[in-house]
Amino acid sequence: MVRWEPDAAGRLRRAALELFAERGVEATTVAAIAERAGVTERTFFRYFRDKREVLFGDQEGFAGLFVEGVRAAAPDAAPLEAVAAGLRSASDFFTDDARDGARLRSTVIDAHPGLRERELLKMADVGDRMAAALRERGVAEPGASLAAKSGIAVFHAAFAAWVAPGQTRGLADLTEDGLRELRAIAR
Amino acid sequence: MVRWEPDAAGRLRRAALELFAERGVEATTVAAIAERAGVTERTFFRYFRDKREVLFGDQEGFAGLFVEGVRAAAPDAAPLEAVAAGLRSASDFFTDDARDGARLRSTVIDAHPGLRERELLKMADVGDRMAAALRERGVAEPGASLAAKSGIAVFHAAFAAWVAPGQTRGLADLTEDGLRELRAIAR
């Protein structure tokens, strides 16, 4: 096992992703995850409520990256500029040393329709929260939702490109490309 | 009961929506739907596999409206123009005499998180199919997905406005507004 993170939570996350990729999520037990990570089951439950939380844990923290970015944008920033600030805030969080883990996670999720749905709902929730943050800034509907949802489409595409085999460019870079592409398309 | 469609399928749909709105989806039986529509249960099952199909039936036909519109767009139309043609094709299908039924359906769906998720997945599927139709036209990724998903955001917002209380403007009109708004936001 490659110990790409020194802490127990990181080892557990890596072990779970490897086992999910090898055996599928259903066939993987918490006992097997703990064993591969070299910790007890009790330690697993100190970090995660259940095995799926390894894939979808901390939705609040994840969505918060986007929302804080929107809130921190210049007061006179246009709606899509504020959304871009949200995407940048999230992109900066996913540094290149997180790419291998994200790649493995994407492989697992893409292989399970139920997990892909949950991922879709998770991103839709982030979009709803960014739209709410835009309305707090005085952006009216439907503009707020359109800007937020278009931004989510950009992030989704950039993330898929970031974890694609052989990709070496950073997520922040790919996100900027996507924002440029969105502007070009809507022109 | 207002018989706003003369056929049995239409009466069953209306009866089901009324009962879902009154009692919730779980508490509504096929027997009760058939009784209110004045037909037998056997007739219900001639038109629908189960009670949820009244809300989400014919995804192929629904998605087809969008995809055919994209395919029928002028060969030199820009990606968002082709998506706009898809949205127009779908909007034209929802004429004003379908609004009361759509309003009742939205009320039922908005009250159930599980149904809202299914609606979200249904729209995501339409987006994926429009993106595929754009790729057939030679549009590269991520442009195809961004244009299709932004278009779905426009349609979603326009549909919500169309079924809002007191709204008298047509869906096609509201969709054009949304497309203009999207262009303004991305400028």
mmCIF file of C-alpha atoms in Angstrom:
data_model
loop_
_atom_site.group_PDB
_atom_site.id
_atom_site.type_symbol
_atom_site.label_atom_id
_atom_site.label_comp_id
_atom_site.label_asym_id
_atom_site.label_seq_id
_atom_site.Cartn_x
_atom_site.Cartn_y
_atom_site.Cartn_z
ATOM 1 C CA MET A 1 0.000 0.000 0.000
ATOM 2 C CA VAL A 2 1.253 3.453 -0.896
ATOM 3 C CA ARG A 3 1.015 5.549 2.268
ATOM 4 C CA TRP A 4 0.370 8.795 0.433
ATOM 5 C CA GLU A 5 -0.939 10.343 3.628
ATOM 6 C CA PRO A 6 0.710 9.720 6.959
ATOM 7 C CA ASP A 7 -2.422 9.903 9.117
ATOM 8 C CA ALA A 8 -4.874 7.132 9.943
ATOM 9 C CA ALA A 9 -7.819 8.855 8.182
ATOM 10 C CA GLY A 10 -5.756 9.162 5.012
ATOM 11 C CA ARG A 11 -4.616 5.520 5.203
ATOM 12 C CA LEU A 12 -8.206 4.395 5.754
ATOM 13 C CA ARG A 13 -9.419 6.480 2.811
ATOM 14 C CA ARG A 14 -6.757 5.031 0.511
ATOM 15 C CA ALA A 15 -7.390 1.458 1.692
ATOM 16 C CA ALA A 16 -11.141 1.847 1.161
ATOM 17 C CA LEU A 17 -10.723 3.248 -2.358
ATOM 18 C CA GLU A 18 -8.336 0.447 -3.322
ATOM 19 C CA LEU A 19 -10.715 -2.216 -2.029
ATOM 20 C CA PHE A 20 -13.747 -0.559 -3.654
ATOM 21 C CA ALA A 21 -11.858 -0.539 -6.978
ATOM 22 C CA GLU A 22 -10.751 -4.155 -6.576
ATOM 23 C CA ARG A 23 -13.935 -5.768 -5.216
ATOM 24 C CA GLY A 24 -16.713 -3.234 -5.558
ATOM 25 C CA VAL A 25 -18.297 -1.241 -2.752
ATOM 26 C CA GLU A 26 -20.866 -3.889 -1.757
ATOM 27 C CA ALA A 27 -18.302 -6.630 -1.268
ATOM 28 C CA THR A 28 -15.955 -4.478 0.813
ATOM 29 C CA THR A 29 -16.342 -4.655 4.609
ATOM 30 C CA VAL A 30 -15.204 -2.099 7.176
ATOM 31 C CA ALA A 31 -13.123 -4.920 8.728
ATOM 32 C CA ALA A 32 -11.249 -5.385 5.447
ATOM 33 C CA ILE A 33 -10.653 -1.634 5.102
ATOM 34 C CA ALA A 34 -9.302 -1.376 8.656
ATOM 35 C CA GLU A 35 -7.094 -4.421 8.147
ATOM 36 C CA ARG A 36 -5.532 -3.039 4.974
ATOM 37 C CA ALA A 37 -4.945 0.331 6.641
ATOM 38 C CA GLY A 38 -3.302 -1.409 9.594
ATOM 39 C CA VAL A 39 -5.744 -0.065 12.188
ATOM 40 C CA THR A 40 -8.683 -1.421 14.174
ATOM 41 C CA GLU A 41 -12.329 -1.194 13.120
ATOM 42 C CA ARG A 42 -12.808 1.072 16.111
ATOM 43 C CA THR A 43 -10.336 3.503 14.569
ATOM 44 C CA PHE A 44 -12.305 3.411 11.297
ATOM 45 C CA PHE A 45 -15.463 4.474 13.101
ATOM 46 C CA ARG A 46 -13.610 7.271 14.836
ATOM 47 C CA TYR A 47 -13.236 8.899 11.395
ATOM 48 C CA PHE A 48 -16.183 7.638 9.303
ATOM 49 C CA ARG A 49 -19.767 6.682 10.122
ATOM 50 C CA ASP A 50 -19.877 4.021 7.399
ATOM 51 C CA LYS A 51 -17.950 2.892 4.345
ATOM 52 C CA ARG A 52 -19.820 5.183 1.926
ATOM 53 C CA GLU A 53 -18.776 8.203 3.957
ATOM 54 C CA VAL A 54 -15.249 7.580 2.706
ATOM 55 C CA LEU A 55 -16.552 8.574 -0.761
ATOM 56 C CA PHE A 56 -19.046 11.285 0.198
ATOM 57 C CA GLY A 57 -18.004 12.580 3.608
ATOM 58 C CA ASP A 58 -18.114 16.232 4.635
ATOM 59 C CA GLN A 59 -20.561 17.674 2.127
ATOM 60 C CA GLU A 60 -20.740 20.804 4.307
ATOM 61 C CA GLY A 61 -17.004 21.344 4.051
ATOM 62 C CA PHE A 62 -16.967 20.640 0.313
ATOM 63 C CA ALA A 63 -19.873 22.997 -0.455
ATOM 64 C CA GLY A 64 -18.349 25.561 1.896
ATOM 65 C CA LEU A 65 -15.291 25.901 -0.349
ATOM 66 C CA PHE A 66 -17.495 27.122 -3.194
ATOM 67 C CA VAL A 67 -19.789 29.280 -1.082
ATOM 68 C CA GLU A 68 -16.945 31.010 0.743
ATOM 69 C CA GLY A 69 -15.366 31.825 -2.615
ATOM 70 C CA VAL A 70 -18.601 33.398 -3.862
ATOM 71 C CA ARG A 71 -18.956 35.405 -0.647
ATOM 72 C CA ALA A 72 -15.360 36.628 -0.815
ATOM 73 C CA ALA A 73 -15.689 37.919 -4.400
ATOM 74 C CA ALA A 74 -15.460 41.691 -4.925
ATOM 75 C CA PRO A 75 -18.811 43.357 -4.126
ATOM 76 C CA ASP A 76 -19.163 44.628 -7.701
ATOM 77 C CA ALA A 77 -18.193 41.319 -9.361
ATOM 78 C CA ALA A 78 -20.682 40.135 -12.019
ATOM 79 C CA PRO A 79 -22.620 36.917 -11.164
ATOM 80 C CA LEU A 80 -20.406 34.612 -13.237
ATOM 81 C CA GLU A 81 -17.301 36.314 -11.810
ATOM 82 C CA ALA A 82 -18.502 35.540 -8.288
ATOM 83 C CA VAL A 83 -19.184 31.935 -9.326
ATOM 84 C CA ALA A 84 -15.700 31.782 -10.866
ATOM 85 C CA ALA A 85 -14.307 32.884 -7.482
ATOM 86 C CA GLY A 86 -16.215 29.992 -5.874
ATOM 87 C CA LEU A 87 -14.805 27.505 -8.384
ATOM 88 C CA ARG A 88 -11.279 28.856 -7.858
ATOM 89 C CA SER A 89 -11.628 28.481 -4.105
ATOM 90 C CA ALA A 90 -12.628 24.807 -4.570
ATOM 91 C CA SER A 91 -10.027 24.135 -7.298
ATOM 92 C CA ASP A 92 -7.213 25.478 -5.138
ATOM 93 C CA PHE A 93 -8.178 22.963 -2.469
ATOM 94 C CA PHE A 94 -7.565 20.011 -4.829
ATOM 95 C CA THR A 95 -3.797 20.127 -5.170
ATOM 96 C CA ASP A 96 -1.894 17.705 -7.385
ATOM 97 C CA ASP A 97 -0.954 15.391 -4.502
ATOM 98 C CA ALA A 98 -4.686 14.654 -4.102
ATOM 99 C CA ARG A 99 -5.032 13.622 -7.752
ATOM 100 C CA ASP A 100 -4.245 9.904 -7.367
ATOM 101 C CA GLY A 101 -6.853 9.510 -4.662
ATOM 102 C CA ALA A 102 -9.407 11.502 -6.692
ATOM 103 C CA ARG A 103 -8.658 9.343 -9.739
ATOM 104 C CA LEU A 104 -9.308 6.141 -7.821
ATOM 105 C CA ARG A 105 -12.479 7.625 -6.343
ATOM 106 C CA SER A 106 -13.765 8.585 -9.817
ATOM 107 C CA THR A 107 -13.119 5.061 -11.114
ATOM 108 C CA VAL A 108 -15.167 3.617 -8.263
ATOM 109 C CA ILE A 109 -18.017 6.092 -8.678
ATOM 110 C CA ASP A 110 -18.219 5.827 -12.475
ATOM 111 C CA ALA A 111 -18.637 2.052 -12.171
ATOM 112 C CA HIS A 112 -21.780 2.319 -9.992
ATOM 113 C CA PRO A 113 -24.943 4.054 -11.256
ATOM 114 C CA GLY A 114 -26.141 4.555 -7.657
ATOM 115 C CA LEU A 115 -22.910 6.306 -6.691
ATOM 116 C CA ARG A 116 -22.979 8.447 -9.843
ATOM 117 C CA GLU A 117 -26.466 9.595 -8.860
ATOM 118 C CA ARG A 118 -25.285 10.486 -5.389
ATOM 119 C CA GLU A 119 -22.380 12.445 -6.885
ATOM 120 C CA LEU A 120 -24.830 14.286 -9.153
ATOM 121 C CA LEU A 121 -27.047 15.193 -6.194
ATOM 122 C CA LYS A 122 -24.009 16.354 -4.249
ATOM 123 C CA MET A 123 -22.998 18.724 -7.057
ATOM 124 C CA ALA A 124 -26.614 19.925 -7.473
ATOM 125 C CA ASP A 125 -26.618 20.769 -3.761
ATOM 126 C CA VAL A 126 -23.418 22.800 -4.195
ATOM 127 C CA GLY A 127 -25.098 24.635 -7.094
ATOM 128 C CA ASP A 128 -28.149 25.436 -4.953
ATOM 129 C CA ARG A 129 -25.918 26.832 -2.220
ATOM 130 C CA MET A 130 -23.917 28.975 -4.649
ATOM 131 C CA ALA A 131 -27.212 30.301 -6.090
ATOM 132 C CA ALA A 132 -28.315 31.201 -2.541
ATOM 133 C CA ALA A 133 -24.984 32.971 -1.945
ATOM 134 C CA LEU A 134 -25.510 34.950 -5.177
ATOM 135 C CA ARG A 135 -29.010 35.973 -4.087
ATOM 136 C CA GLU A 136 -27.491 37.218 -0.800
ATOM 137 C CA ARG A 137 -25.297 39.423 -3.020
ATOM 138 C CA GLY A 138 -28.432 40.830 -4.657
ATOM 139 C CA VAL A 139 -28.420 38.728 -7.846
ATOM 140 C CA ALA A 140 -32.018 38.077 -8.964
ATOM 141 C CA GLU A 141 -33.457 34.811 -10.221
ATOM 142 C CA PRO A 142 -33.222 33.156 -12.683
ATOM 143 C CA GLY A 143 -29.776 34.748 -13.095
ATOM 144 C CA ALA A 144 -28.465 33.395 -9.787
ATOM 145 C CA SER A 145 -29.433 29.785 -10.560
ATOM 146 C CA LEU A 146 -28.248 29.970 -14.160
ATOM 147 C CA ALA A 147 -24.832 31.315 -13.159
ATOM 148 C CA ALA A 148 -24.461 28.761 -10.336
ATOM 149 C CA LYS A 149 -25.556 25.771 -12.421
ATOM 150 C CA SER A 150 -23.407 26.756 -15.390
ATOM 151 C CA GLY A 151 -20.509 27.054 -12.952
ATOM 152 C CA ILE A 152 -21.186 23.558 -11.612
ATOM 153 C CA ALA A 153 -21.119 22.257 -15.202
ATOM 154 C CA VAL A 154 -17.700 23.908 -15.647
ATOM 155 C CA PHE A 155 -16.339 22.422 -12.419
ATOM 156 C CA HIS A 156 -17.705 18.973 -13.255
ATOM 157 C CA ALA A 157 -16.045 18.986 -16.680
ATOM 158 C CA ALA A 158 -12.766 20.349 -15.277
ATOM 159 C CA PHE A 159 -12.698 17.719 -12.532
ATOM 160 C CA ALA A 160 -13.294 14.913 -15.071
ATOM 161 C CA ALA A 161 -10.405 16.265 -17.170
ATOM 162 C CA TRP A 162 -8.192 16.538 -14.059
ATOM 163 C CA VAL A 163 -8.586 12.834 -13.173
ATOM 164 C CA ALA A 164 -8.383 11.625 -16.799
ATOM 165 C CA PRO A 165 -5.492 9.194 -17.469
ATOM 166 C CA GLY A 166 -2.264 10.996 -18.301
ATOM 167 C CA GLN A 167 -3.533 14.452 -17.358
ATOM 168 C CA THR A 168 -0.781 16.573 -15.828
ATOM 169 C CA ARG A 169 -2.405 20.029 -15.784
ATOM 170 C CA GLY A 170 -3.791 21.299 -12.482
ATOM 171 C CA LEU A 171 -7.478 21.574 -11.609
ATOM 172 C CA ALA A 172 -7.327 25.366 -11.200
ATOM 173 C CA ASP A 173 -5.915 25.652 -14.711
ATOM 174 C CA LEU A 174 -8.542 23.331 -16.209
ATOM 175 C CA THR A 175 -11.291 25.280 -14.413
ATOM 176 C CA GLU A 176 -10.088 28.547 -16.009
ATOM 177 C CA ASP A 177 -10.234 26.818 -19.403
ATOM 178 C CA GLY A 178 -13.812 25.758 -18.707
ATOM 179 C CA LEU A 179 -14.857 29.264 -17.703
ATOM 180 C CA ARG A 180 -13.352 30.637 -20.922
ATOM 181 C CA GLU A 181 -15.154 27.917 -22.893
ATOM 182 C CA LEU A 182 -18.479 28.763 -21.211
ATOM 183 C CA ARG A 183 -18.059 32.420 -22.130
ATOM 184 C CA ALA A 184 -17.166 31.498 -25.718
ATOM 185 C CA ILE A 185 -20.208 29.234 -26.034
ATOM 186 C CA ALA A 186 -22.638 31.827 -24.735
ATOM 187 C CA ARG A 187 -21.261 34.592 -26.955
ATOM 188 C CA MET B 1 -63.199 16.176 -11.149
ATOM 189 C CA VAL B 2 -62.271 18.429 -14.055
ATOM 190 C CA ARG B 3 -62.004 16.196 -17.109
ATOM 191 C CA TRP B 4 -59.375 18.296 -18.829
ATOM 192 C CA GLU B 5 -58.536 15.434 -21.160
ATOM 193 C CA PRO B 6 -61.246 13.262 -22.635
ATOM 194 C CA ASP B 7 -59.214 10.029 -22.770
ATOM 195 C CA ALA B 8 -58.751 7.409 -20.066
ATOM 196 C CA ALA B 9 -54.968 7.987 -19.795
ATOM 197 C CA GLY B 10 -55.555 11.704 -19.287
ATOM 198 C CA ARG B 11 -58.267 11.088 -16.678
ATOM 199 C CA LEU B 12 -56.005 8.630 -14.855
ATOM 200 C CA ARG B 13 -53.135 11.112 -14.881
ATOM 201 C CA ARG B 14 -55.295 13.894 -13.481
ATOM 202 C CA ALA B 15 -56.835 11.605 -10.823
ATOM 203 C CA ALA B 16 -53.401 10.406 -9.742
ATOM 204 C CA LEU B 17 -52.001 13.949 -9.474
ATOM 205 C CA GLU B 18 -54.995 15.093 -7.432
ATOM 206 C CA LEU B 19 -54.687 12.156 -5.046
ATOM 207 C CA PHE B 20 -50.893 12.547 -4.757
ATOM 208 C CA ALA B 21 -51.424 16.221 -3.873
ATOM 209 C CA GLU B 22 -54.182 15.404 -1.359
ATOM 210 C CA ARG B 23 -52.726 12.331 0.375
ATOM 211 C CA GLY B 24 -49.119 12.004 -0.728
ATOM 212 C CA VAL B 25 -47.737 9.471 -3.165
ATOM 213 C CA GLU B 26 -47.177 6.689 -0.605
ATOM 214 C CA ALA B 27 -50.757 6.714 0.682
ATOM 215 C CA THR B 28 -52.302 6.675 -2.801
ATOM 216 C CA THR B 29 -53.220 3.255 -4.233
ATOM 217 C CA VAL B 30 -53.746 2.334 -7.870
ATOM 218 C CA ALA B 31 -57.278 1.252 -6.882
ATOM 219 C CA ALA B 32 -58.039 4.758 -5.594
ATOM 220 C CA ILE B 33 -56.644 6.364 -8.762
ATOM 221 C CA ALA B 34 -58.727 4.102 -10.992
ATOM 222 C CA GLU B 35 -61.848 4.732 -8.910
ATOM 223 C CA ARG B 36 -61.513 8.504 -9.122
ATOM 224 C CA ALA B 37 -60.899 8.296 -12.870
ATOM 225 C CA GLY B 38 -63.986 6.092 -13.255
ATOM 226 C CA VAL B 39 -62.118 3.157 -14.788
ATOM 227 C CA THR B 40 -60.959 -0.281 -13.612
ATOM 228 C CA GLU B 41 -57.493 -1.048 -12.202
ATOM 229 C CA ARG B 42 -56.971 -3.159 -15.291
ATOM 230 C CA THR B 43 -57.375 -0.026 -17.424
ATOM 231 C CA PHE B 44 -54.782 1.771 -15.253
ATOM 232 C CA PHE B 45 -52.223 -0.932 -15.968
ATOM 233 C CA ARG B 46 -52.959 -0.747 -19.679
ATOM 234 C CA TYR B 47 -51.452 2.769 -19.605
ATOM 235 C CA PHE B 48 -48.986 2.791 -16.680
ATOM 236 C CA ARG B 49 -46.706 0.171 -15.132
ATOM 237 C CA ASP B 50 -47.058 1.664 -11.641
ATOM 238 C CA LYS B 51 -48.242 4.833 -9.924
ATOM 239 C CA ARG B 52 -44.881 6.588 -10.173
ATOM 240 C CA GLU B 53 -44.933 6.214 -13.944
ATOM 241 C CA VAL B 54 -47.756 8.745 -13.969
ATOM 242 C CA LEU B 55 -45.147 11.303 -12.843
ATOM 243 C CA PHE B 56 -42.112 10.093 -14.768
ATOM 244 C CA GLY B 57 -43.408 8.095 -17.740
ATOM 245 C CA ASP B 58 -41.911 8.197 -21.215
ATOM 246 C CA GLN B 59 -38.426 9.543 -20.525
ATOM 247 C CA GLU B 60 -37.471 8.500 -24.067
ATOM 248 C CA GLY B 61 -40.201 10.641 -25.583
ATOM 249 C CA PHE B 62 -39.398 13.582 -23.313
ATOM 250 C CA ALA B 63 -35.653 13.488 -24.012
ATOM 251 C CA GLY B 64 -36.421 12.972 -27.704
ATOM 252 C CA LEU B 65 -38.073 16.402 -27.917
ATOM 253 C CA PHE B 66 -34.782 18.060 -26.956
ATOM 254 C CA VAL B 67 -32.521 15.807 -28.997
ATOM 255 C CA GLU B 68 -34.600 16.123 -32.174
ATOM 256 C CA GLY B 69 -34.487 19.901 -31.812
ATOM 257 C CA VAL B 70 -30.680 19.842 -31.518
ATOM 258 C CA ARG B 71 -30.418 17.561 -34.556
ATOM 259 C CA ALA B 72 -32.742 19.733 -36.636
ATOM 260 C CA ALA B 73 -30.731 22.925 -35.964
ATOM 261 C CA ALA B 74 -28.960 24.539 -38.931
ATOM 262 C CA PRO B 75 -25.656 22.733 -39.624
ATOM 263 C CA ASP B 76 -23.642 25.903 -38.967
ATOM 264 C CA ALA B 77 -25.497 26.821 -35.750
ATOM 265 C CA ALA B 78 -23.211 27.524 -32.778
ATOM 266 C CA PRO B 79 -23.417 25.002 -29.878
ATOM 267 C CA LEU B 80 -25.694 27.136 -27.709
ATOM 268 C CA GLU B 81 -27.868 27.907 -30.748
ATOM 269 C CA ALA B 82 -28.355 24.176 -31.330
ATOM 270 C CA VAL B 83 -29.201 23.713 -27.630
ATOM 271 C CA ALA B 84 -31.659 26.610 -27.904
ATOM 272 C CA ALA B 85 -33.329 24.769 -30.794
ATOM 273 C CA GLY B 86 -33.638 21.721 -28.519
ATOM 274 C CA LEU B 87 -35.198 23.779 -25.732
ATOM 275 C CA ARG B 88 -37.620 25.410 -28.209
ATOM 276 C CA SER B 89 -38.683 22.007 -29.486
ATOM 277 C CA ALA B 90 -39.472 20.898 -25.910
ATOM 278 C CA SER B 91 -41.085 24.215 -24.898
ATOM 279 C CA ASP B 92 -43.437 24.128 -27.886
ATOM 280 C CA PHE B 93 -44.652 20.741 -26.694
ATOM 281 C CA PHE B 94 -45.837 22.176 -23.349
ATOM 282 C CA THR B 95 -48.772 24.290 -24.463
ATOM 283 C CA ASP B 96 -50.821 26.360 -22.025
ATOM 284 C CA ASP B 97 -53.579 23.756 -21.713
ATOM 285 C CA ALA B 98 -50.984 21.443 -20.112
ATOM 286 C CA ARG B 99 -50.062 24.031 -17.490
ATOM 287 C CA ASP B 100 -52.601 23.059 -14.794
ATOM 288 C CA GLY B 101 -51.476 19.445 -14.896
ATOM 289 C CA ALA B 102 -47.807 20.489 -14.829
ATOM 290 C CA ARG B 103 -48.499 22.791 -11.871
ATOM 291 C CA LEU B 104 -50.098 19.986 -9.864
ATOM 292 C CA ARG B 105 -47.216 17.669 -10.793
ATOM 293 C CA SER B 106 -44.640 20.230 -9.622
ATOM 294 C CA THR B 107 -46.451 20.652 -6.303
ATOM 295 C CA VAL B 108 -46.340 16.894 -5.735
ATOM 296 C CA ILE B 109 -42.683 16.577 -6.732
ATOM 297 C CA ASP B 110 -41.453 19.581 -4.735
ATOM 298 C CA ALA B 111 -42.990 18.078 -1.581
ATOM 299 C CA HIS B 112 -40.975 14.821 -1.821
ATOM 300 C CA PRO B 113 -37.142 14.864 -1.694
ATOM 301 C CA GLY B 114 -37.038 11.439 -3.374
ATOM 302 C CA LEU B 115 -39.169 12.644 -6.286
ATOM 303 C CA ARG B 116 -37.102 15.832 -6.619
ATOM 304 C CA GLU B 117 -33.997 13.678 -6.928
ATOM 305 C CA ARG B 118 -35.631 11.594 -9.633
ATOM 306 C CA GLU B 119 -36.623 14.753 -11.505
ATOM 307 C CA LEU B 120 -33.035 15.991 -11.228
ATOM 308 C CA LEU B 121 -31.687 12.723 -12.638
ATOM 309 C CA LYS B 122 -34.241 12.857 -15.451
ATOM 310 C CA MET B 123 -33.063 16.340 -16.457
ATOM 311 C CA ALA B 124 -29.397 15.290 -16.150
ATOM 312 C CA ASP B 125 -30.142 12.435 -18.542
ATOM 313 C CA VAL B 126 -31.666 14.887 -21.037
ATOM 314 C CA GLY B 127 -28.509 17.002 -20.719
ATOM 315 C CA ASP B 128 -26.288 13.996 -21.411
ATOM 316 C CA ARG B 129 -28.302 13.167 -24.513
ATOM 317 C CA MET B 130 -28.161 16.736 -25.824
ATOM 318 C CA ALA B 131 -24.385 16.731 -25.252
ATOM 319 C CA ALA B 132 -24.146 13.508 -27.270
ATOM 320 C CA ALA B 133 -26.223 15.086 -30.077
ATOM 321 C CA LEU B 134 -23.844 18.076 -30.071
ATOM 322 C CA ARG B 135 -20.808 15.783 -30.321
ATOM 323 C CA GLU B 136 -22.483 14.126 -33.337
ATOM 324 C CA ARG B 137 -22.556 17.632 -34.851
ATOM 325 C CA GLY B 138 -18.802 17.902 -34.309
ATOM 326 C CA VAL B 139 -18.811 19.968 -31.094
ATOM 327 C CA ALA B 140 -15.817 18.997 -28.935
ATOM 328 C CA GLU B 141 -15.798 18.449 -25.173
ATOM 329 C CA PRO B 142 -16.038 20.178 -22.765
ATOM 330 C CA GLY B 143 -17.986 22.599 -24.982
ATOM 331 C CA ALA B 144 -20.728 20.077 -25.768
ATOM 332 C CA SER B 145 -21.413 19.257 -22.097
ATOM 333 C CA LEU B 146 -21.183 22.877 -20.975
ATOM 334 C CA ALA B 147 -23.652 24.049 -23.626
ATOM 335 C CA ALA B 148 -26.062 21.168 -22.900
ATOM 336 C CA LYS B 149 -25.935 21.551 -19.105
ATOM 337 C CA SER B 150 -26.309 25.325 -19.246
ATOM 338 C CA GLY B 151 -29.305 24.760 -21.520
ATOM 339 C CA ILE B 152 -30.835 22.340 -18.996
ATOM 340 C CA ALA B 153 -30.393 25.004 -16.287
ATOM 341 C CA VAL B 154 -32.274 27.454 -18.529
ATOM 342 C CA PHE B 155 -35.111 25.010 -19.177
ATOM 343 C CA HIS B 156 -35.370 24.092 -15.492
ATOM 344 C CA ALA B 157 -35.680 27.750 -14.463
ATOM 345 C CA ALA B 158 -38.160 28.519 -17.269
ATOM 346 C CA PHE B 159 -40.320 25.537 -16.333
ATOM 347 C CA ALA B 160 -40.370 26.587 -12.662
ATOM 348 C CA ALA B 161 -41.447 30.089 -13.725
ATOM 349 C CA TRP B 162 -44.114 28.621 -16.050
ATOM 350 C CA VAL B 163 -45.832 26.666 -13.251
ATOM 351 C CA ALA B 164 -45.436 29.449 -10.641
ATOM 352 C CA PRO B 165 -48.766 30.724 -9.208
ATOM 353 C CA GLY B 166 -50.317 33.427 -11.359
ATOM 354 C CA GLN B 167 -47.894 33.011 -14.259
ATOM 355 C CA THR B 168 -49.626 33.633 -17.591
ATOM 356 C CA ARG B 169 -46.664 33.775 -19.994
ATOM 357 C CA GLY B 170 -45.955 30.715 -22.133
ATOM 358 C CA LEU B 171 -43.056 28.307 -21.594
ATOM 359 C CA ALA B 172 -41.498 29.092 -24.998
ATOM 360 C CA ASP B 173 -41.425 32.789 -24.078
ATOM 361 C CA LEU B 174 -39.898 32.130 -20.638
ATOM 362 C CA THR B 175 -37.289 29.872 -22.221
ATOM 363 C CA GLU B 176 -36.215 32.676 -24.599
ATOM 364 C CA ASP B 177 -35.864 34.965 -21.565
ATOM 365 C CA GLY B 178 -33.649 32.379 -19.883
ATOM 366 C CA LEU B 179 -31.430 32.032 -22.947
ATOM 367 C CA ARG B 180 -31.003 35.802 -23.086
ATOM 368 C CA GLU B 181 -30.213 35.821 -19.368
ATOM 369 C CA LEU B 182 -27.596 33.085 -19.792
ATOM 370 C CA ARG B 183 -25.911 35.054 -22.564
ATOM 371 C CA ALA B 184 -25.968 38.217 -20.447
ATOM 372 C CA ILE B 185 -24.446 36.407 -17.471
ATOM 373 C CA ALA B 186 -21.607 34.887 -19.451
ATOM 374 C CA ARG B 187 -20.725 38.127 -21.208
#
